Amino acid sequence: METLVPQVSHHLNDTLSPDEALIRSATRALDELSMLTAFPFSLIAIIRGEYDRGRKLAAATYLKNFISKVDSGRLQYSFANFRGEFRNQLVQTLLQAETEILRVLVDAYRVVLIADFVKENSWPELVPDLSSAIQNSSFISNSLSLPWKTINALTILQATIKPFKYFLNPELARESVPQQLNLIAKEIIVPLQAIFYNATEKVLFHEDGKNVETTRVLLILCKCIYLAVRSYMPSALGPTLHLWCRDFFRLLGSLNLETESSQESFLLRMKIGKRCLLIFCALKLDFLPERVMSLAFDVISHVLETGPGWRIVSPYFLSLLESAIFPALVMNNKDVSEWEEDPEEYIRKNLPSELGECSGWREELFTARKSAINLLGVMAKSKVLFSLSFDVYFYHNLLSQIQGPPLSNSRNANSAISGKRKKGVKHIKGKEGFCFIGDSLVMPFLSKYSIPLDAMTASTGISEYYGVLMAYGGLQDFLKEKNPEYTEKLVQNNVMPLYSSASCSPYLLATANWLLGELASYLPQKMNADIYNVLLKAMVMPDEDDINCYPVRMSAAAAIGELLENDYEPPEWLPLLKILVGGVNEDDENIASLMFHLLMTVVTLGDDKITCHIPMLVSAISDAIPKHVPPSPEPWPQVVEPAFAALAATSRTWVDSVPEEEDPNETAPDWKTGTATVVGALACLLQKVWLSPVQASNREIDISLPPSSCLDAVSSILGTLMKLIIDKSQLFHLRIEELLVIWSQLIAEWDAWEEMEDMAVFAAIEEVIVIVKNFTHASFSHFKGIQHKPFALWKPLLLLIGACYISDPDYVERILEKDVENGCMIWASGMACISSRSFEPSLSSRSEIKLAGLTLMAFLERRMSSSEQDAGIVGKCFAALTESLIYLKEIEDNDGESDIGMDDVTEEEEETDTDEDSNDGDEETEEEFLERYEQATSGNVDVTTIDEGDVEDQTQEIELGNI
């Protein structure tokens, strides 16, 4: 191992270099060394040795990736008989590592832990060793001379508990507590209670902000307790649970919420308070009754779908509605607290919409309200066959049991039924008919609750009408059977009056917004304008003194989206656009995400009617996106995806609005000005999110590409940018070349291709090629001046022409032959030269080699089908193509990422090949090959039969199609 450490250390240092060629060379060398037994131990030695911070961090990162590859099977490496030694050294390193090294190595530890401790339970010494390390660490032992750090030891404990999660086996109704977790609780967590108590005392009685390490210890211990009780609740914790809770209450009671401070100790105390509350929520376990009720409603819904089931349940519809369904719909104290404490979760559970991914009911949400609404919809849609001379009387008696005053603006249910009875008896006595349960039972029941238009209305009235609005939202299938006028009357009488009240409860307004969105497709067009106006007003509703109106604003935005999706076009788009522009600039990611989604809907549906506002929108979105992008190359938050999607849709709308004048100089001045604004905003945004993080990166650490998320949207934006650039002098000022370099690398490493993303990327490539082709003449002119002496500038100039040649060979050949005779052959000769491994600087990256190979293939195919051939140039190109493909295969084999399925060459086959190669007399010459290849292209000979049996006899196949 000692002999390997200097080599590994040297190569790790090279990976920190700004020289990309040196980085690639060092990476290949490290990959080769990674197959050696001592490799992981050498990385640990570097981490623990006297090396600079950058090298140690690089070693930790490489060790993490190495372990991950070995665990996933991507790297064929075996720990064999020294796995225990490696685990021990890894834990020892974790106990002594600096904070930044610890954060990286914990991920490596977690991979080993899950494999050896959680799944296989083959690490028996872990718990006793960890317990000993914690008890003998620096803070707990009050000795700073000890090598083991308490924070590190507790961080390892937290990582050890975290993988244990309840319901890992869905086939078991109740899982037993894993013995490993029970052992951790008994041997480590329970003894730590006394330490937790002492640390709590120290923090509470010395609140001077100097006990930062003690506060950190408390926070990590709180996290450990939370992870333990959240999963299986080990029985060993039971006897001491009241002691833990006592200290949790003391810590919560000591929090000062009246003042704010930026001190680290204050922020840590706030985090401790949050974690204590999460522990109590985990211990409460109040979700079980909710789930049981949800399942009960779902069972009844399924029963009603069968004939026998309907006959059994239908006599109990009224009592089911009164005593079970409606009580589950009314607003309760839990709704109010969730509205204030976690409005986003409240919206997701109670006011779902199709707009954005932040809301919507999901299968794993077992809510009684969701299931009750579904059951009510099933009941309302079902029909009952009755005799008007008898059954109407039965329903009259049934509904007479529904107590409560009728609405002033709706008919009394009993009077309506009585009138029907008299009419039925008189005119169609004895006849039979069908009646919806929604008509005969549900709607009359809901009509007895009046609208609480005054904010001073008793909370009971508000809660009950909240349930009424929720019930209306579940009657969509029933309302489909009605004409639009029926739904119009329902909304006019029971929903719209809420918006005319100056002091209506925000809880009802939010639910009304959601309801209008749900019913948008069932309402007549004449109502849309009034509904749009009240929703637009609700989108900007300010918070009230003691109520957060965020759900009101978000539900209104979602409802407007539903209205627009159902073909409503506002007379003026600008008021809505101004609200959306303000929303996308919100710091709250949930608000911004929803606004980006709605903005994309508006742009898509508004089309040419909002064209004049597009430059303003593009600038606003481009300014808003960097606020949500982290300053360093790390995964982007979820809000960035809808942001780029909205920007892509907006910029495409502007491209579609290009005037149809043939002369660009006659284009409208307004469009030119707008185009300049759009181009500047898009280029500036891409520079900020792609180039700035790279420039700001610390050179001591390997610089990584920006995240590859949003590739389809970003490619669409880049393609739009290229299409809108009219003045080619802008390419330099807009830093287009640098942007294309980043984008091409993202494409090369993208491994999640889908059809839509393919289209966006390839469309952008076409736009890039259109611009690049215009530089073909300049590149070739420059090359002619230096063609007589191989020069480093050959490579970029010739590859640029090659990229255009692949796309449009006819165009490129015309350009090459325009000023110089045999210009195409001169360029092809240069391509063959730079494709050779002997050329300096040689093609170094896979993308360069693939581009050169594709170019040579395209050239050879055209030469073979042409009567004008130069055997020398063609042969030179073919030899260069073969050499470049072999070089590409070697690089991919070294990286372990080859996409070409090759079998390893055995010694016996190598000897056979050597013997065959030594027989030069049997080989055909280059001229013979080219002559036969010419015959093949003319149809006289099959190209695939170059020498019968050769393909089968080759030990390595160069599959040209795979590049």
PDB file of C-alpha atoms in Angstrom, residues 181-413:
ATOM      1  CA  LEU A 181     -32.016  -1.361  15.643  1.00  0.00           C
ATOM      2  CA  ASN A 182     -32.970  -2.846  19.006  1.00  0.00           C
ATOM      3  CA  LEU A 183     -29.294  -3.415  19.730  1.00  0.00           C
ATOM      4  CA  ILE A 184     -28.419   0.182  18.796  1.00  0.00           C
ATOM      5  CA  ALA A 185     -31.175   1.492  21.076  1.00  0.00           C
ATOM      6  CA  LYS A 186     -30.111  -0.680  23.992  1.00  0.00           C
ATOM      7  CA  GLU A 187     -26.341  -0.330  23.765  1.00  0.00           C
ATOM      8  CA  ILE A 188     -25.955   3.258  22.486  1.00  0.00           C
ATOM      9  CA  ILE A 189     -29.087   5.435  22.616  1.00  0.00           C
ATOM     10  CA  VAL A 190     -30.308   4.569  26.134  1.00  0.00           C
ATOM     11  CA  PRO A 191     -26.905   5.267  27.778  1.00  0.00           C
ATOM     12  CA  LEU A 192     -26.812   8.610  25.973  1.00  0.00           C
ATOM     13  CA  GLN A 193     -29.890   9.860  27.859  1.00  0.00           C
ATOM     14  CA  ALA A 194     -27.768  11.000  30.817  1.00  0.00           C
ATOM     15  CA  ILE A 195     -25.422  12.810  28.446  1.00  0.00           C
ATOM     16  CA  PHE A 196     -28.410  14.456  26.758  1.00  0.00           C
ATOM     17  CA  TYR A 197     -29.700  15.627  30.138  1.00  0.00           C
ATOM     18  CA  ASN A 198     -26.339  17.131  31.125  1.00  0.00           C
ATOM     19  CA  ALA A 199     -25.963  18.859  27.768  1.00  0.00           C
ATOM     20  CA  THR A 200     -29.494  20.269  28.105  1.00  0.00           C
ATOM     21  CA  GLU A 201     -28.637  21.651  31.541  1.00  0.00           C
ATOM     22  CA  LYS A 202     -25.497  23.254  30.202  1.00  0.00           C
ATOM     23  CA  VAL A 203     -27.299  24.922  27.308  1.00  0.00           C
ATOM     24  CA  LEU A 204     -30.281  26.144  29.369  1.00  0.00           C
ATOM     25  CA  PHE A 205     -28.286  27.659  32.210  1.00  0.00           C
ATOM     26  CA  HIS A 206     -25.532  29.211  30.129  1.00  0.00           C
ATOM     27  CA  GLU A 207     -27.382  30.870  27.263  1.00  0.00           C
ATOM     28  CA  ASP A 208     -24.497  33.067  26.239  1.00  0.00           C
ATOM     29  CA  GLY A 209     -24.073  31.666  22.744  1.00  0.00           C
ATOM     30  CA  LYS A 210     -20.725  30.070  23.585  1.00  0.00           C
ATOM     31  CA  ASN A 211     -21.956  26.477  23.887  1.00  0.00           C
ATOM     32  CA  VAL A 212     -22.048  25.874  20.147  1.00  0.00           C
ATOM     33  CA  GLU A 213     -20.504  22.391  20.294  1.00  0.00           C
ATOM     34  CA  THR A 214     -22.882  21.347  23.067  1.00  0.00           C
ATOM     35  CA  THR A 215     -25.832  22.600  21.049  1.00  0.00           C
ATOM     36  CA  ARG A 216     -24.623  20.641  18.021  1.00  0.00           C
ATOM     37  CA  VAL A 217     -24.443  17.506  20.148  1.00  0.00           C
ATOM     38  CA  LEU A 218     -28.055  18.042  21.258  1.00  0.00           C
ATOM     39  CA  LEU A 219     -29.229  18.552  17.689  1.00  0.00           C
ATOM     40  CA  ILE A 220     -27.615  15.362  16.385  1.00  0.00           C
ATOM     41  CA  LEU A 221     -28.985  13.357  19.320  1.00  0.00           C
ATOM     42  CA  CYS A 222     -32.469  14.743  18.598  1.00  0.00           C
ATOM     43  CA  LYS A 223     -32.106  13.611  14.998  1.00  0.00           C
ATOM     44  CA  CYS A 224     -31.057  10.137  16.151  1.00  0.00           C
ATOM     45  CA  ILE A 225     -34.081   9.833  18.454  1.00  0.00           C
ATOM     46  CA  TYR A 226     -36.397  11.039  15.694  1.00  0.00           C
ATOM     47  CA  LEU A 227     -35.050   8.507  13.198  1.00  0.00           C
ATOM     48  CA  ALA A 228     -35.474   5.721  15.756  1.00  0.00           C
ATOM     49  CA  VAL A 229     -39.056   6.486  16.849  1.00  0.00           C
ATOM     50  CA  ARG A 230     -40.168   7.420  13.343  1.00  0.00           C
ATOM     51  CA  SER A 231     -39.493   3.913  12.067  1.00  0.00           C
ATOM     52  CA  TYR A 232     -40.072   1.013  14.433  1.00  0.00           C
ATOM     53  CA  MET A 233     -39.958   2.528  17.952  1.00  0.00           C
ATOM     54  CA  PRO A 234     -37.481   0.083  19.549  1.00  0.00           C
ATOM     55  CA  SER A 235     -38.802  -1.418  22.760  1.00  0.00           C
ATOM     56  CA  ALA A 236     -35.543  -0.613  24.559  1.00  0.00           C
ATOM     57  CA  LEU A 237     -36.434   3.086  24.371  1.00  0.00           C
ATOM     58  CA  GLY A 238     -39.721   2.625  26.228  1.00  0.00           C
ATOM     59  CA  PRO A 239     -38.442   2.799  29.847  1.00  0.00           C
ATOM     60  CA  THR A 240     -36.479   6.013  29.207  1.00  0.00           C
ATOM     61  CA  LEU A 241     -38.856   7.698  26.781  1.00  0.00           C
ATOM     62  CA  HIS A 242     -40.403   9.912  29.486  1.00  0.00           C
ATOM     63  CA  LEU A 243     -36.936  11.183  30.395  1.00  0.00           C
ATOM     64  CA  TRP A 244     -36.186  12.109  26.812  1.00  0.00           C
ATOM     65  CA  CYS A 245     -39.572  13.837  26.464  1.00  0.00           C
ATOM     66  CA  ARG A 246     -38.980  15.808  29.669  1.00  0.00           C
ATOM     67  CA  ASP A 247     -35.818  17.323  28.212  1.00  0.00           C
ATOM     68  CA  PHE A 248     -37.534  17.923  24.854  1.00  0.00           C
ATOM     69  CA  PHE A 249     -40.226  19.960  26.617  1.00  0.00           C
ATOM     70  CA  ARG A 250     -37.597  21.939  28.498  1.00  0.00           C
ATOM     71  CA  LEU A 251     -35.785  22.778  25.281  1.00  0.00           C
ATOM     72  CA  LEU A 252     -39.035  23.819  23.592  1.00  0.00           C
ATOM     73  CA  GLY A 253     -40.035  25.970  26.571  1.00  0.00           C
ATOM     74  CA  SER A 254     -36.727  27.810  26.493  1.00  0.00           C
ATOM     75  CA  LEU A 255     -37.069  29.020  22.899  1.00  0.00           C
ATOM     76  CA  ASN A 256     -37.453  32.784  22.477  1.00  0.00           C
ATOM     77  CA  LEU A 257     -39.649  33.324  19.438  1.00  0.00           C
ATOM     78  CA  GLU A 258     -40.026  37.063  19.958  1.00  0.00           C
ATOM     79  CA  THR A 259     -36.538  37.957  18.738  1.00  0.00           C
ATOM     80  CA  GLU A 260     -34.359  36.912  15.873  1.00  0.00           C
ATOM     81  CA  SER A 261     -30.633  36.391  15.764  1.00  0.00           C
ATOM     82  CA  SER A 262     -28.097  35.320  13.206  1.00  0.00           C
ATOM     83  CA  GLN A 263     -25.870  33.689  15.802  1.00  0.00           C
ATOM     84  CA  GLU A 264     -25.113  30.053  15.093  1.00  0.00           C
ATOM     85  CA  SER A 265     -26.232  28.959  18.570  1.00  0.00           C
ATOM     86  CA  PHE A 266     -29.645  30.604  18.083  1.00  0.00           C
ATOM     87  CA  LEU A 267     -30.190  28.905  14.725  1.00  0.00           C
ATOM     88  CA  LEU A 268     -29.158  25.553  16.180  1.00  0.00           C
ATOM     89  CA  ARG A 269     -31.664  26.010  19.025  1.00  0.00           C
ATOM     90  CA  MET A 270     -34.419  26.657  16.503  1.00  0.00           C
ATOM     91  CA  LYS A 271     -33.504  23.470  14.665  1.00  0.00           C
ATOM     92  CA  ILE A 272     -33.562  21.552  17.933  1.00  0.00           C
ATOM     93  CA  GLY A 273     -37.057  22.888  18.619  1.00  0.00           C
ATOM     94  CA  LYS A 274     -38.244  21.795  15.189  1.00  0.00           C
ATOM     95  CA  ARG A 275     -36.780  18.334  15.681  1.00  0.00           C
ATOM     96  CA  CYS A 276     -38.466  17.989  19.102  1.00  0.00           C
ATOM     97  CA  LEU A 277     -41.831  18.791  17.534  1.00  0.00           C
ATOM     98  CA  LEU A 278     -41.219  16.203  14.819  1.00  0.00           C
ATOM     99  CA  ILE A 279     -40.455  13.616  17.498  1.00  0.00           C
ATOM    100  CA  PHE A 280     -43.758  14.322  19.254  1.00  0.00           C
ATOM    101  CA  CYS A 281     -45.605  14.098  15.931  1.00  0.00           C
ATOM    102  CA  ALA A 282     -43.980  10.721  15.284  1.00  0.00           C
ATOM    103  CA  LEU A 283     -44.928   9.493  18.749  1.00  0.00           C
ATOM    104  CA  LYS A 284     -48.541  10.671  18.434  1.00  0.00           C
ATOM    105  CA  LEU A 285     -49.426   8.245  15.613  1.00  0.00           C
ATOM    106  CA  ASP A 286     -52.774   9.882  14.920  1.00  0.00           C
ATOM    107  CA  PHE A 287     -52.772   8.889  11.256  1.00  0.00           C
ATOM    108  CA  LEU A 288     -54.100   5.389  11.873  1.00  0.00           C
ATOM    109  CA  PRO A 289     -57.766   6.381  12.531  1.00  0.00           C
ATOM    110  CA  GLU A 290     -57.625   8.604   9.448  1.00  0.00           C
ATOM    111  CA  ARG A 291     -56.438   5.733   7.335  1.00  0.00           C
ATOM    112  CA  VAL A 292     -59.033   3.349   8.757  1.00  0.00           C
ATOM    113  CA  MET A 293     -61.843   5.798   7.902  1.00  0.00           C
ATOM    114  CA  SER A 294     -60.428   6.286   4.429  1.00  0.00           C
ATOM    115  CA  LEU A 295     -60.348   2.558   3.793  1.00  0.00           C
ATOM    116  CA  ALA A 296     -63.883   2.169   5.144  1.00  0.00           C
ATOM    117  CA  PHE A 297     -65.248   4.745   2.701  1.00  0.00           C
ATOM    118  CA  ASP A 298     -63.338   3.094  -0.142  1.00  0.00           C
ATOM    119  CA  VAL A 299     -64.804  -0.319   0.708  1.00  0.00           C
ATOM    120  CA  ILE A 300     -68.352   1.073   0.607  1.00  0.00           C
ATOM    121  CA  SER A 301     -67.608   2.751  -2.746  1.00  0.00           C
ATOM    122  CA  HIS A 302     -66.526  -0.562  -4.230  1.00  0.00           C
ATOM    123  CA  VAL A 303     -69.536  -2.355  -2.754  1.00  0.00           C
ATOM    124  CA  LEU A 304     -71.911   0.151  -4.380  1.00  0.00           C
ATOM    125  CA  GLU A 305     -70.535  -0.737  -7.802  1.00  0.00           C
ATOM    126  CA  THR A 306     -72.231  -4.152  -7.583  1.00  0.00           C
ATOM    127  CA  GLY A 307     -75.950  -4.812  -7.747  1.00  0.00           C
ATOM    128  CA  PRO A 308     -76.247  -6.801  -4.521  1.00  0.00           C
ATOM    129  CA  GLY A 309     -74.002  -4.336  -2.729  1.00  0.00           C
ATOM    130  CA  TRP A 310     -76.125  -1.388  -3.824  1.00  0.00           C
ATOM    131  CA  ARG A 311     -79.283  -3.074  -2.549  1.00  0.00           C
ATOM    132  CA  ILE A 312     -77.650  -3.690   0.825  1.00  0.00           C
ATOM    133  CA  VAL A 313     -76.241  -0.169   1.307  1.00  0.00           C
ATOM    134  CA  SER A 314     -78.903   2.037  -0.329  1.00  0.00           C
ATOM    135  CA  PRO A 315     -81.398   1.910   2.569  1.00  0.00           C
ATOM    136  CA  TYR A 316     -78.715   3.507   4.759  1.00  0.00           C
ATOM    137  CA  PHE A 317     -77.814   6.365   2.395  1.00  0.00           C
ATOM    138  CA  LEU A 318     -79.322   9.076   4.596  1.00  0.00           C
ATOM    139  CA  SER A 319     -77.686   7.949   7.830  1.00  0.00           C
ATOM    140  CA  LEU A 320     -74.404   7.376   5.962  1.00  0.00           C
ATOM    141  CA  LEU A 321     -74.540  10.912   4.587  1.00  0.00           C
ATOM    142  CA  GLU A 322     -75.491  12.534   7.894  1.00  0.00           C
ATOM    143  CA  SER A 323     -73.309  10.607  10.318  1.00  0.00           C
ATOM    144  CA  ALA A 324     -70.222   9.664   8.295  1.00  0.00           C
ATOM    145  CA  ILE A 325     -69.693  11.383   4.940  1.00  0.00           C
ATOM    146  CA  PHE A 326     -70.595  14.965   5.775  1.00  0.00           C
ATOM    147  CA  PRO A 327     -68.742  15.009   9.141  1.00  0.00           C
ATOM    148  CA  ALA A 328     -65.610  13.961   7.233  1.00  0.00           C
ATOM    149  CA  LEU A 329     -66.056  16.908   4.843  1.00  0.00           C
ATOM    150  CA  VAL A 330     -66.575  19.749   7.335  1.00  0.00           C
ATOM    151  CA  MET A 331     -63.605  21.849   8.396  1.00  0.00           C
ATOM    152  CA  ASN A 332     -61.922  20.847  11.646  1.00  0.00           C
ATOM    153  CA  ASN A 333     -59.218  22.160  13.951  1.00  0.00           C
ATOM    154  CA  LYS A 334     -56.568  20.096  12.206  1.00  0.00           C
ATOM    155  CA  ASP A 335     -57.373  21.846   8.926  1.00  0.00           C
ATOM    156  CA  VAL A 336     -57.005  25.258  10.554  1.00  0.00           C
ATOM    157  CA  SER A 337     -53.643  24.420  12.118  1.00  0.00           C
ATOM    158  CA  GLU A 338     -52.342  22.873   8.906  1.00  0.00           C
ATOM    159  CA  TRP A 339     -53.528  25.931   6.948  1.00  0.00           C
ATOM    160  CA  GLU A 340     -51.336  28.147   9.142  1.00  0.00           C
ATOM    161  CA  GLU A 341     -48.358  25.880   9.741  1.00  0.00           C
ATOM    162  CA  ASP A 342     -47.999  24.105   6.394  1.00  0.00           C
ATOM    163  CA  PRO A 343     -50.242  25.740   3.787  1.00  0.00           C
ATOM    164  CA  GLU A 344     -48.565  23.863   0.935  1.00  0.00           C
ATOM    165  CA  GLU A 345     -49.457  20.526   2.526  1.00  0.00           C
ATOM    166  CA  TYR A 346     -52.986  21.806   3.157  1.00  0.00           C
ATOM    167  CA  ILE A 347     -53.380  22.660  -0.527  1.00  0.00           C
ATOM    168  CA  ARG A 348     -51.947  19.321  -1.610  1.00  0.00           C
ATOM    169  CA  LYS A 349     -54.435  17.414   0.542  1.00  0.00           C
ATOM    170  CA  ASN A 350     -57.588  19.511   0.214  1.00  0.00           C
ATOM    171  CA  LEU A 351     -57.376  21.744  -2.859  1.00  0.00           C
ATOM    172  CA  PRO A 352     -55.657  19.602  -5.498  1.00  0.00           C
ATOM    173  CA  SER A 353     -55.232  20.739  -9.071  1.00  0.00           C
ATOM    174  CA  GLU A 354     -53.576  19.612 -12.270  1.00  0.00           C
ATOM    175  CA  LEU A 355     -51.500  22.805 -12.405  1.00  0.00           C
ATOM    176  CA  GLY A 356     -47.990  22.023 -11.243  1.00  0.00           C
ATOM    177  CA  GLU A 357     -46.564  19.091  -9.344  1.00  0.00           C
ATOM    178  CA  CYS A 358     -46.684  20.713  -5.915  1.00  0.00           C
ATOM    179  CA  SER A 359     -50.319  19.782  -5.434  1.00  0.00           C
ATOM    180  CA  GLY A 360     -52.642  16.939  -6.230  1.00  0.00           C
ATOM    181  CA  TRP A 361     -53.970  13.883  -4.453  1.00  0.00           C
ATOM    182  CA  ARG A 362     -51.652  10.944  -4.567  1.00  0.00           C
ATOM    183  CA  GLU A 363     -52.352   7.320  -3.862  1.00  0.00           C
ATOM    184  CA  GLU A 364     -50.260   7.267  -0.708  1.00  0.00           C
ATOM    185  CA  LEU A 365     -52.341  10.020   0.914  1.00  0.00           C
ATOM    186  CA  PHE A 366     -54.932   8.133   2.953  1.00  0.00           C
ATOM    187  CA  THR A 367     -57.330  10.974   3.815  1.00  0.00           C
ATOM    188  CA  ALA A 368     -60.848  10.350   5.011  1.00  0.00           C
ATOM    189  CA  ARG A 369     -62.015  13.506   3.215  1.00  0.00           C
ATOM    190  CA  LYS A 370     -60.723  12.309  -0.129  1.00  0.00           C
ATOM    191  CA  SER A 371     -62.447   8.950   0.229  1.00  0.00           C
ATOM    192  CA  ALA A 372     -65.679  10.525   1.541  1.00  0.00           C
ATOM    193  CA  ILE A 373     -65.863  12.838  -1.483  1.00  0.00           C
ATOM    194  CA  ASN A 374     -65.342   9.875  -3.779  1.00  0.00           C
ATOM    195  CA  LEU A 375     -68.096   7.889  -2.036  1.00  0.00           C
ATOM    196  CA  LEU A 376     -70.495  10.836  -2.255  1.00  0.00           C
ATOM    197  CA  GLY A 377     -69.845  11.066  -5.994  1.00  0.00           C
ATOM    198  CA  VAL A 378     -70.584   7.353  -6.435  1.00  0.00           C
ATOM    199  CA  MET A 379     -73.810   7.693  -4.474  1.00  0.00           C
ATOM    200  CA  ALA A 380     -74.997  10.791  -6.348  1.00  0.00           C
ATOM    201  CA  LYS A 381     -74.389   9.242  -9.767  1.00  0.00           C
ATOM    202  CA  SER A 382     -76.311   6.052  -8.982  1.00  0.00           C
ATOM    203  CA  LYS A 383     -79.914   5.728 -10.123  1.00  0.00           C
ATOM    204  CA  VAL A 384     -82.928   4.261  -8.408  1.00  0.00           C
ATOM    205  CA  LEU A 385     -85.947   2.793 -10.157  1.00  0.00           C
ATOM    206  CA  PHE A 386     -89.178   3.891  -8.491  1.00  0.00           C
ATOM    207  CA  SER A 387     -92.939   3.992  -9.007  1.00  0.00           C
ATOM    208  CA  LEU A 388     -94.182   7.570  -8.891  1.00  0.00           C
ATOM    209  CA  SER A 389     -97.397   6.504  -7.182  1.00  0.00           C
ATOM    210  CA  PHE A 390     -95.554   4.917  -4.276  1.00  0.00           C
ATOM    211  CA  ASP A 391     -91.815   5.576  -4.146  1.00  0.00           C
ATOM    212  CA  VAL A 392     -92.040   9.372  -4.241  1.00  0.00           C
ATOM    213  CA  TYR A 393     -94.018   9.163  -1.034  1.00  0.00           C
ATOM    214  CA  PHE A 394     -91.286   7.002   0.429  1.00  0.00           C
ATOM    215  CA  TYR A 395     -88.601   9.537  -0.486  1.00  0.00           C
ATOM    216  CA  HIS A 396     -90.749  12.343   0.877  1.00  0.00           C
ATOM    217  CA  ASN A 397     -90.809  10.632   4.263  1.00  0.00           C
ATOM    218  CA  LEU A 398     -87.104   9.933   4.001  1.00  0.00           C
ATOM    219  CA  LEU A 399     -86.183  13.530   3.263  1.00  0.00           C
ATOM    220  CA  SER A 400     -88.538  14.891   5.884  1.00  0.00           C
ATOM    221  CA  GLN A 401     -86.009  13.586   8.405  1.00  0.00           C
ATOM    222  CA  ILE A 402     -83.441  16.112   7.123  1.00  0.00           C
ATOM    223  CA  GLN A 403     -83.706  18.965   9.601  1.00  0.00           C
ATOM    224  CA  GLY A 404     -82.591  22.540   9.025  1.00  0.00           C
ATOM    225  CA  PRO A 405     -83.810  25.736   7.339  1.00  0.00           C
ATOM    226  CA  PRO A 406     -83.790  25.873   3.542  1.00  0.00           C
ATOM    227  CA  LEU A 407     -81.807  28.482   1.623  1.00  0.00           C
ATOM    228  CA  SER A 408     -83.638  31.701   0.939  1.00  0.00           C
ATOM    229  CA  ASN A 409     -82.643  31.422  -2.705  1.00  0.00           C
ATOM    230  CA  SER A 410     -83.521  27.742  -3.143  1.00  0.00           C
ATOM    231  CA  ARG A 411     -86.679  25.755  -2.867  1.00  0.00           C
ATOM    232  CA  ASN A 412     -87.609  23.752   0.181  1.00  0.00           C
ATOM    233  CA  ALA A 413     -86.736  20.145  -0.475  1.00  0.00           C
TER     234      ALA A 413
END
